[in-house]
CSV table of C-alpha atoms and ligand atoms in Angstrom, one decimal:
chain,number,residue,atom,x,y,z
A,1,UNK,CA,61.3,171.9,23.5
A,2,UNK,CA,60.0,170.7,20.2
A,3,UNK,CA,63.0,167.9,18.4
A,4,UNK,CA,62.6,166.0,15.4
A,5,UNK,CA,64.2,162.4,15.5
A,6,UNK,CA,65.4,160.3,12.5
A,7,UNK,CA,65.7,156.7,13.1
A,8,UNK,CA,63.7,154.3,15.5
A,9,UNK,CA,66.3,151.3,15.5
A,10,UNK,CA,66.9,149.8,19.1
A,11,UNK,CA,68.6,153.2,19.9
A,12,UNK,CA,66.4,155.7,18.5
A,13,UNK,CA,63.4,153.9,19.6
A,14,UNK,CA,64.5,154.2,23.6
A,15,UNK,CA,66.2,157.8,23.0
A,16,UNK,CA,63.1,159.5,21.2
A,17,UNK,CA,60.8,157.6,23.8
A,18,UNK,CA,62.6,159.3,26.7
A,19,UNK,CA,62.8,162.6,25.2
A,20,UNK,CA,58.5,162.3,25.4
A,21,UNK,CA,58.7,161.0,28.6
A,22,UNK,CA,60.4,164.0,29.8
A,23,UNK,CA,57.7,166.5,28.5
A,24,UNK,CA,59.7,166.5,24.8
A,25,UNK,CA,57.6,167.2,21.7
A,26,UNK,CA,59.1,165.0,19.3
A,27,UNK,CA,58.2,164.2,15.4
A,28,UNK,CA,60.2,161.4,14.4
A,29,UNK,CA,60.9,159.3,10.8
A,30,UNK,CA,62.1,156.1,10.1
A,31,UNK,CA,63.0,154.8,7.2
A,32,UNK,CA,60.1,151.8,7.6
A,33,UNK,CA,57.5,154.3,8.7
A,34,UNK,CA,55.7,151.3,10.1
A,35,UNK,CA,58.2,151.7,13.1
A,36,UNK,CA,56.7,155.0,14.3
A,37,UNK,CA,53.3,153.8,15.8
A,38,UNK,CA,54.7,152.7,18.6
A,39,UNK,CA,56.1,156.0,19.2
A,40,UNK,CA,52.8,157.7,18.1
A,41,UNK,CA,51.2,155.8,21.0
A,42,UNK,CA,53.7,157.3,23.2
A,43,UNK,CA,52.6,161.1,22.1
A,44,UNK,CA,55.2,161.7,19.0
A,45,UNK,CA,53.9,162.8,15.5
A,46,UNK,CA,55.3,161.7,12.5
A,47,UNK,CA,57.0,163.5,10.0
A,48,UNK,CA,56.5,161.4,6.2
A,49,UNK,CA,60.4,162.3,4.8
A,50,UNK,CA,63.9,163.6,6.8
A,51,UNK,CA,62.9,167.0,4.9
A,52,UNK,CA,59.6,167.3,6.0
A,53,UNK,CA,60.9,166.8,9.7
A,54,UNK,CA,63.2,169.3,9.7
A,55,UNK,CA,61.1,171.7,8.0
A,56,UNK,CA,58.9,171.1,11.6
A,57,UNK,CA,61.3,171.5,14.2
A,58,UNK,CA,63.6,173.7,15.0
A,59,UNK,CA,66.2,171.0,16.2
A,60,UNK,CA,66.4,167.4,14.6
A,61,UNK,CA,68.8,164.5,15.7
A,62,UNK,CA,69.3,161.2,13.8
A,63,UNK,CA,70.5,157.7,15.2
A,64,UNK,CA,71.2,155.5,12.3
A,65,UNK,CA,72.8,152.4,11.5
A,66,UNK,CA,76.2,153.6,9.8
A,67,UNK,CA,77.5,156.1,7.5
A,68,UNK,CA,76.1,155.1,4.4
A,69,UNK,CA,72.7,155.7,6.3
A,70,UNK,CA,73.9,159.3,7.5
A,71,UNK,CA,74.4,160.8,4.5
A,72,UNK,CA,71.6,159.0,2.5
A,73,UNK,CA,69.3,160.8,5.1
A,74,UNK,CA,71.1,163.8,4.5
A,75,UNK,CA,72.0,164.0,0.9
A,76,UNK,CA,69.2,162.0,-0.8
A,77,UNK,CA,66.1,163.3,-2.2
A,78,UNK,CA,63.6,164.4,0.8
A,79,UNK,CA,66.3,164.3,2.7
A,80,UNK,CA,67.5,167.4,5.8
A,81,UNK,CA,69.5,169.3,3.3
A,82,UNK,CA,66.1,170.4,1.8
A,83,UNK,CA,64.9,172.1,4.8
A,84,UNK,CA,67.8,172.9,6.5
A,85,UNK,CA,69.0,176.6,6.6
A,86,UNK,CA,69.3,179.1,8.9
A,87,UNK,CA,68.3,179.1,12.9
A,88,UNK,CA,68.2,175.1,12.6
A,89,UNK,CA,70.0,172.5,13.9
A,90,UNK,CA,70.6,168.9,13.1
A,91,UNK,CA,73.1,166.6,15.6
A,92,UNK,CA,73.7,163.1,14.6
A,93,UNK,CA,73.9,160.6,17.1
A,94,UNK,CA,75.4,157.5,14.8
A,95,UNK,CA,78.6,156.7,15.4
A,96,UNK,CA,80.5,157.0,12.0
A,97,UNK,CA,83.7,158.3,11.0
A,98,UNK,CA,85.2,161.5,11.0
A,99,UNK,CA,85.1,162.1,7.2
A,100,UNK,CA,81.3,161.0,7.0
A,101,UNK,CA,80.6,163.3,9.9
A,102,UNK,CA,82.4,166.3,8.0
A,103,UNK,CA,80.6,165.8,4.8
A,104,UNK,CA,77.5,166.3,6.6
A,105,UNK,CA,78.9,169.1,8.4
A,106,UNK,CA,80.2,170.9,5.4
A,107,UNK,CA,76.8,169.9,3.7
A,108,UNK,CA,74.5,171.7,6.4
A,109,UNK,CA,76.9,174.6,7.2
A,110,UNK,CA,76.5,175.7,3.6
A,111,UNK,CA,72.8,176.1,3.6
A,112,UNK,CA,72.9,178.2,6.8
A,113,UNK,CA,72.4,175.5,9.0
A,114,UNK,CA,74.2,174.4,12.4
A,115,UNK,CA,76.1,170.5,12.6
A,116,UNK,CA,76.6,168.8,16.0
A,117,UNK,CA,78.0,165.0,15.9
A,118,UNK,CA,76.9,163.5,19.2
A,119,UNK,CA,77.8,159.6,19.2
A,120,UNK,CA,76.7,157.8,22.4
A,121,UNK,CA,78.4,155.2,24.4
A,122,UNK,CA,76.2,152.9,26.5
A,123,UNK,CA,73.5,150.3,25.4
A,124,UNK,CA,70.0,149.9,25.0
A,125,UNK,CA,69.6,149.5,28.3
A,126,UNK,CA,71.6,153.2,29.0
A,127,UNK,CA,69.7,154.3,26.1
A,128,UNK,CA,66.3,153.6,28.1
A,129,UNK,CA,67.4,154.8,31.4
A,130,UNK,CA,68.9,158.2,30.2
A,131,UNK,CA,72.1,156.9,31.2
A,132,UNK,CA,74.4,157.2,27.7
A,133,UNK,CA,78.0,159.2,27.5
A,134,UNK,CA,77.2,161.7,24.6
A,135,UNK,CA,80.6,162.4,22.8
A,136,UNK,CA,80.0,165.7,20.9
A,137,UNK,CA,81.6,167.8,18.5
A,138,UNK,CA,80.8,170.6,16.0
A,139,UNK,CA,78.9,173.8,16.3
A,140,UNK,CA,79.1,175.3,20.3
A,141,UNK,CA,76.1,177.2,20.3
A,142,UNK,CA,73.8,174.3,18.9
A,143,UNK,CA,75.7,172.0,21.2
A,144,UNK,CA,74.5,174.7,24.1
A,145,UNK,CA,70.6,174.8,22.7
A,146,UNK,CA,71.0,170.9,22.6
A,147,UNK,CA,71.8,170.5,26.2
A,148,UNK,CA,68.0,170.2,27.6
A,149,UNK,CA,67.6,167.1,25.6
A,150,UNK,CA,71.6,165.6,25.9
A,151,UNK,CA,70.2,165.9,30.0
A,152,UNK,CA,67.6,163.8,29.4
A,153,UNK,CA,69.6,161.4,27.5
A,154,UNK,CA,72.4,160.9,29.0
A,155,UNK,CA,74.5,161.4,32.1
A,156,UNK,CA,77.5,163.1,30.8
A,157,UNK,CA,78.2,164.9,27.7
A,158,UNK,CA,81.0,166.5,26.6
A,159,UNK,CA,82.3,169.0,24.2
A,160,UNK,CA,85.1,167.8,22.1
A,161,UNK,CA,85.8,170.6,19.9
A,162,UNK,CA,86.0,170.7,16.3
A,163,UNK,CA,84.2,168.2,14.1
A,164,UNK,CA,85.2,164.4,14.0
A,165,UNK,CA,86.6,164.9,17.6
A,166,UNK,CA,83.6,163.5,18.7
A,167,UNK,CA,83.6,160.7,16.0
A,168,UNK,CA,87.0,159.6,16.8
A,169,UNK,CA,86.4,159.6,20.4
A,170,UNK,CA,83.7,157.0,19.5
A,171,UNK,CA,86.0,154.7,17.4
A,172,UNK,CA,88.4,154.4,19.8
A,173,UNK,CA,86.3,153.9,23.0
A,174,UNK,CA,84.3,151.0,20.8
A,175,UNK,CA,87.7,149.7,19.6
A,176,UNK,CA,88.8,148.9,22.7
A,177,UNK,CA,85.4,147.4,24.2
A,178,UNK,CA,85.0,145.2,20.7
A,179,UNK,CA,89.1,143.8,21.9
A,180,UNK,CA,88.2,143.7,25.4
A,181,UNK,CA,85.2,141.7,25.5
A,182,UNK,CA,86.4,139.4,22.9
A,183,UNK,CA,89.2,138.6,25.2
A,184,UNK,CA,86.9,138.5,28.2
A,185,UNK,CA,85.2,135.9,25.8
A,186,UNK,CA,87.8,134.0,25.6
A,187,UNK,CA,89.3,134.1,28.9
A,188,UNK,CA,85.9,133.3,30.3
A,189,UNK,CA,86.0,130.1,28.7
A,190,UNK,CA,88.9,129.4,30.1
A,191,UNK,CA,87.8,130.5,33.2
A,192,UNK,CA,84.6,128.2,32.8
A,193,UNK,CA,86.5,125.2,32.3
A,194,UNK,CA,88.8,126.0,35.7
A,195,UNK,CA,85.3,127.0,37.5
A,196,UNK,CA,84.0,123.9,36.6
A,197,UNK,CA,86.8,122.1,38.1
A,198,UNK,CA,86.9,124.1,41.6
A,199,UNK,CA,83.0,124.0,41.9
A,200,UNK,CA,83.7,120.1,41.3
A,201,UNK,CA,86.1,120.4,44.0
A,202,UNK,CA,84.0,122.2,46.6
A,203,UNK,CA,81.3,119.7,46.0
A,204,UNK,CA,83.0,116.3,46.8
A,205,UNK,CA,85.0,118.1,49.4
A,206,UNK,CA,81.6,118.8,51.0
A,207,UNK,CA,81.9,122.9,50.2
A,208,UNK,CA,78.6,124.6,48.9
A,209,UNK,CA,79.3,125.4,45.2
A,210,UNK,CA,77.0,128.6,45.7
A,211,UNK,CA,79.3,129.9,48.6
A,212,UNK,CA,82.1,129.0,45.9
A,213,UNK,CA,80.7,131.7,43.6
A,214,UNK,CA,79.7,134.2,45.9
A,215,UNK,CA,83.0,134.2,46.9
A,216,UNK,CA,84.8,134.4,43.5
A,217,UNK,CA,82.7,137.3,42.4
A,218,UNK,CA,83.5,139.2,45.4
A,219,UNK,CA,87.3,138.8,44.4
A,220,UNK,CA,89.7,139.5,42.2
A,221,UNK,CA,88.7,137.6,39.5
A,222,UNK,CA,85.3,138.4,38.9
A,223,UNK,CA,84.4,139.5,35.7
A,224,UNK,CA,81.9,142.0,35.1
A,225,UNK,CA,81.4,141.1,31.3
A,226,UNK,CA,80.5,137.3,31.8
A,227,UNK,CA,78.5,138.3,34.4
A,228,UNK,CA,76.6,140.5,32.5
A,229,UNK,CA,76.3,138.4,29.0
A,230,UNK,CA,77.5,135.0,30.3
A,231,UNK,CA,73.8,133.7,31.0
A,232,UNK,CA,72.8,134.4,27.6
A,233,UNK,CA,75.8,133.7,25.8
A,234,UNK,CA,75.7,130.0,27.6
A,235,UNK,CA,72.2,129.6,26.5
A,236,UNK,CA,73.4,130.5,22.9
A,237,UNK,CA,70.8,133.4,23.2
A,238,UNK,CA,71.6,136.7,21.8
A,239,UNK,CA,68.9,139.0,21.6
A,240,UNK,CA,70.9,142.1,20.3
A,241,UNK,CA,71.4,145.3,22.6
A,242,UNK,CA,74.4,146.0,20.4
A,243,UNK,CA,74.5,144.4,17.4
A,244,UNK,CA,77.2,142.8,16.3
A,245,UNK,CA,77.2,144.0,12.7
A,246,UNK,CA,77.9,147.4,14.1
A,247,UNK,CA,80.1,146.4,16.5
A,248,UNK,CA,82.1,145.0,13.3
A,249,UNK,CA,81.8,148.4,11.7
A,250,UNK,CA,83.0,150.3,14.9
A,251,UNK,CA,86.1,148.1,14.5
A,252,UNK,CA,86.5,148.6,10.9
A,253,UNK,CA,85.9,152.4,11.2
A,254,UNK,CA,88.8,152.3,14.1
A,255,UNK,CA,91.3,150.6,12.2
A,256,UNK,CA,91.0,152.8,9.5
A,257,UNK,CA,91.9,155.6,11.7
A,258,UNK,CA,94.6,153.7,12.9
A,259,UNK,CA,95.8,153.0,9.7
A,260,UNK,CA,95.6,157.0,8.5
A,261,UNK,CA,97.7,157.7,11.8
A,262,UNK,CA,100.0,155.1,11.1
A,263,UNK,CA,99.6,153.2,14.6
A,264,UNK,CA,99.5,149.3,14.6
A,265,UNK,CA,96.5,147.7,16.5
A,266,UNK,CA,97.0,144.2,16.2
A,267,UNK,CA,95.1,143.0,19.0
A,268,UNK,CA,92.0,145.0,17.3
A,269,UNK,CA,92.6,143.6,13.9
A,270,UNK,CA,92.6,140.1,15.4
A,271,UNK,CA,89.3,141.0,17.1
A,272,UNK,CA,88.2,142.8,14.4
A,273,UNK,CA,88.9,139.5,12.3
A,274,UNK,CA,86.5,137.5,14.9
A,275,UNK,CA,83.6,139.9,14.1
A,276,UNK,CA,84.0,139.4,10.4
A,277,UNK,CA,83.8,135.8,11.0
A,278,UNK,CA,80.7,136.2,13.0
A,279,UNK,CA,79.4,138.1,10.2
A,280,UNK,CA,80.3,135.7,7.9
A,281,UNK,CA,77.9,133.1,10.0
A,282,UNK,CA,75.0,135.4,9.6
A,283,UNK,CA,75.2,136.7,13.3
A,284,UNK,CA,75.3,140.2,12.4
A,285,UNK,CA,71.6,140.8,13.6
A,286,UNK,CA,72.5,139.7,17.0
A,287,UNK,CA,74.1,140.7,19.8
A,288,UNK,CA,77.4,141.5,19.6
A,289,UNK,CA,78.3,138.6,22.1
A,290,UNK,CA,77.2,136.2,19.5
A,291,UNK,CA,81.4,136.6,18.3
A,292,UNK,CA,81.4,133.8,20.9
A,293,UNK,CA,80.2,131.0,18.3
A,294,UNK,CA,83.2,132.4,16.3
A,295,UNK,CA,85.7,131.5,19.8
A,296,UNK,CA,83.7,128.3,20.4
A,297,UNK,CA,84.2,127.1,16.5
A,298,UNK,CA,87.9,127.7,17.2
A,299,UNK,CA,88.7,125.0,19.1
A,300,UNK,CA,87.2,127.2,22.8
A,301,UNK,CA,85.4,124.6,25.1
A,302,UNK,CA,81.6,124.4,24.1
A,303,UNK,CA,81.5,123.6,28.1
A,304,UNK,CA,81.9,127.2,28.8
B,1,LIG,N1,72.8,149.3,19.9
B,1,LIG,C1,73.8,149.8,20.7
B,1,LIG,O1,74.1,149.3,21.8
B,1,LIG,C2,74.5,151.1,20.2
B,1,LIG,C3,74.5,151.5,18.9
B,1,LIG,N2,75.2,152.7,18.6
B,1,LIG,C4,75.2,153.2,17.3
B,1,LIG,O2,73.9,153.8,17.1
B,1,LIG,C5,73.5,153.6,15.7
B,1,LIG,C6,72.2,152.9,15.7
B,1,LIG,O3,72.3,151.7,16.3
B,1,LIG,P1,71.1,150.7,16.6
B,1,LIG,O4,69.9,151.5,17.0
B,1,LIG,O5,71.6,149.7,17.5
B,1,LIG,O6,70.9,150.1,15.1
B,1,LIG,P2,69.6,149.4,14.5
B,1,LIG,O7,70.2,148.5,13.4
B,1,LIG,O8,68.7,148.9,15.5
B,1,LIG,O9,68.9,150.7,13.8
B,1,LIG,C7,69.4,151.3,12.6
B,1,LIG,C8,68.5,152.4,12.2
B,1,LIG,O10,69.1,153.0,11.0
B,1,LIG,C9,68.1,153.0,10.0
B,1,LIG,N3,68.7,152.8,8.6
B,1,LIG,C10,69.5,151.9,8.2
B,1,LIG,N4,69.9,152.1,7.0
B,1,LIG,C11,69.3,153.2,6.5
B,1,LIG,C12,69.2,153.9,5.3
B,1,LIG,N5,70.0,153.6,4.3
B,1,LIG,N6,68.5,155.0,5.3
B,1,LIG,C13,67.7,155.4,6.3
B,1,LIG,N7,67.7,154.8,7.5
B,1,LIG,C14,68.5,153.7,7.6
B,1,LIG,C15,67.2,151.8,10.3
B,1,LIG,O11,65.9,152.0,9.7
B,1,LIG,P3,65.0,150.7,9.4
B,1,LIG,O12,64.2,150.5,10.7
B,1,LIG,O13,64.1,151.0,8.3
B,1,LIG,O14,65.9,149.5,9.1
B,1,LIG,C16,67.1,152.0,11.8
B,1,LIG,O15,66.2,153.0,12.1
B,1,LIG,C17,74.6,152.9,15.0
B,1,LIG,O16,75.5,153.8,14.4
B,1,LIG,C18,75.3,152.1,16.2
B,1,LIG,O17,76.7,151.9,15.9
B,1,LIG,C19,75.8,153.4,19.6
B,1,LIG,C20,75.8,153.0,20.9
B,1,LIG,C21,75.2,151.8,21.3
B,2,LIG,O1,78.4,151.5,20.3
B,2,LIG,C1,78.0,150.7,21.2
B,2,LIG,C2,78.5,150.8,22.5
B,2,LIG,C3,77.8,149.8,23.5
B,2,LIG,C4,78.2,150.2,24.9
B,2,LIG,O2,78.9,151.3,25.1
B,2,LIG,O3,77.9,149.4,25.8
């Protein structure tokens, strides 16, 4: 199956690479074309504008940054509304919101062509391994065609019905992980400063800290989010996976839903506030676990 693919960011770069690992061929675009070498190396070609990869392949997908991206890639000059028409396809993987992701819709369905949104949850690492949750919405039988490729990336898809069902979907499944991990954040510093004191403990009462841990993470309180990002975050080292500008938009975009459907989300708004915060700090290009500066300027323990 031949695809196009627009956008080599930390996502596109591992999603187009797997598609050409598993026998794809794929002719991708990026808005700094010097990104696509290292795809070329991997057997890709590269298509010069959006237009002139759709006009290759039957099938394009795009994984951008947010929706000011989408539809400058759709709407702009050399962009997929150029080429696009009948018998093709174009599914955008970038998680937006629902009234971006019908614009584009509307836009593609009226020159003939065929509009799947397919957000993604999972990370860089998911994105790599073939292992994302592909939340799609739109067109059934280019949703159908796409299923070859959604195999290889991910390890469940699903059909969500009518467009923005799969952007929403999105929003509220990265509203709750932005609240959630900020309060594992903070509760993790919390539980750093007790862990401190019991692995004190166990030590003078001549316990093996190490046997403490293994312990606690085989219990109830183990915490799957520290364990994953508290290394780093101690190390105030956060090379981004997710980062945390989008993270910030994902919260944004959900509260605006929230807002239209009149349902009050305080806990995200306060989260959502933490994000800006980080933003305002100039930690949007890292990963989204960098919010915990924000906790740690707040009066959180810098022990943690
Ligand atoms: N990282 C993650 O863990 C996850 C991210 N997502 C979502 O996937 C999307 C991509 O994320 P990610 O790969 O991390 O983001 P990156 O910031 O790494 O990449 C963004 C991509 O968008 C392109 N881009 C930005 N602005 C424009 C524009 N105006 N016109 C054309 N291209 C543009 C960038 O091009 P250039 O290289 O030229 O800057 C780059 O290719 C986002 O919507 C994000 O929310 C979803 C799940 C997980
Ligand atoms: O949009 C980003 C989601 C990251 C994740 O699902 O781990």
């Amino acid at each position: 199956m031949e695809v196009g693919f627009l956008g080599l960011g930390i996502m596109g770069k591992a999603m187009a690479a797997n598609l050409l690992r598993h026998g794809f061929r794929v002719t991708v675009w990026n808005r700094t074309l010097a990104k696509c070498q290292e795809l070329v190396a991997l057997g890709a070609t590269v298509g010069e504008t959006p237009a002139a990869v759709v006009a290759k392949c039957r099938y394009t997908i795009a994984m951008l940054s947010d929706p000011s991206a989408a539809l400058s890639v759709v709407f702009d000059k050399d962009g997929v509304l150029e080429q696009i028409g009948e018998g093709k396809g174009y599914v955008d993987m970038s998680t937006v919101d629902a009234a971006t992701s019908s614009k584009i819709f509307e836009g593609v369905k009226q020159k003939g062509g065929a509009f799947v949104e397919a957000p993604v949850s999972g990370s860089k690492k998911p994105a790599e391994d073939g292992q994302l949750v592909i939340l799609a919405a739109g067109d059934k039988t280019l949703y159908d065609d796409m299923v070859p490729a959604f195999d290889v990336l991910g390890k469940k898809s699903f059909f969500l019905g009518e467009i923005g069902n799969g952007a929403k979907m999105k929003l509220v499944v990265n509203m709750i992980m932005g609240s959630i991990s900020l309060l594992s954040i903070i509760t993790s510093i919390l539980m750093m400063n007790s862990l401190s004191e019991g692995l004190c403990l166990a030590d003078k009462s001549g316990l093996s800290p190490q046997t403490l841990l293994d312990v606690l993470d085989l219990g109830a309180i183990a915490n799957p989010m520290f364990k994953m990002k508290g290394p780093t975050m101690l190390q105030g080292s956060y090379n981004p996976a997710f980062p945390l500008k989008h993270q910030q938009k994902d919260m944004r975009l959900a509260l605006a839903l929230g807002d239209e459907n009149a349902v009050s989300m305080p806990v995200s708004a306060a989260a959502n506030e933490a994000f800006k915060k980080a933003r305002s700090l100039g930690l949007g290009d890292q990963d989204f676990s960098a919010v915990y500066e924000v906790v740690k300027g707040a009066g959180g323990s810098g022990q943690a």
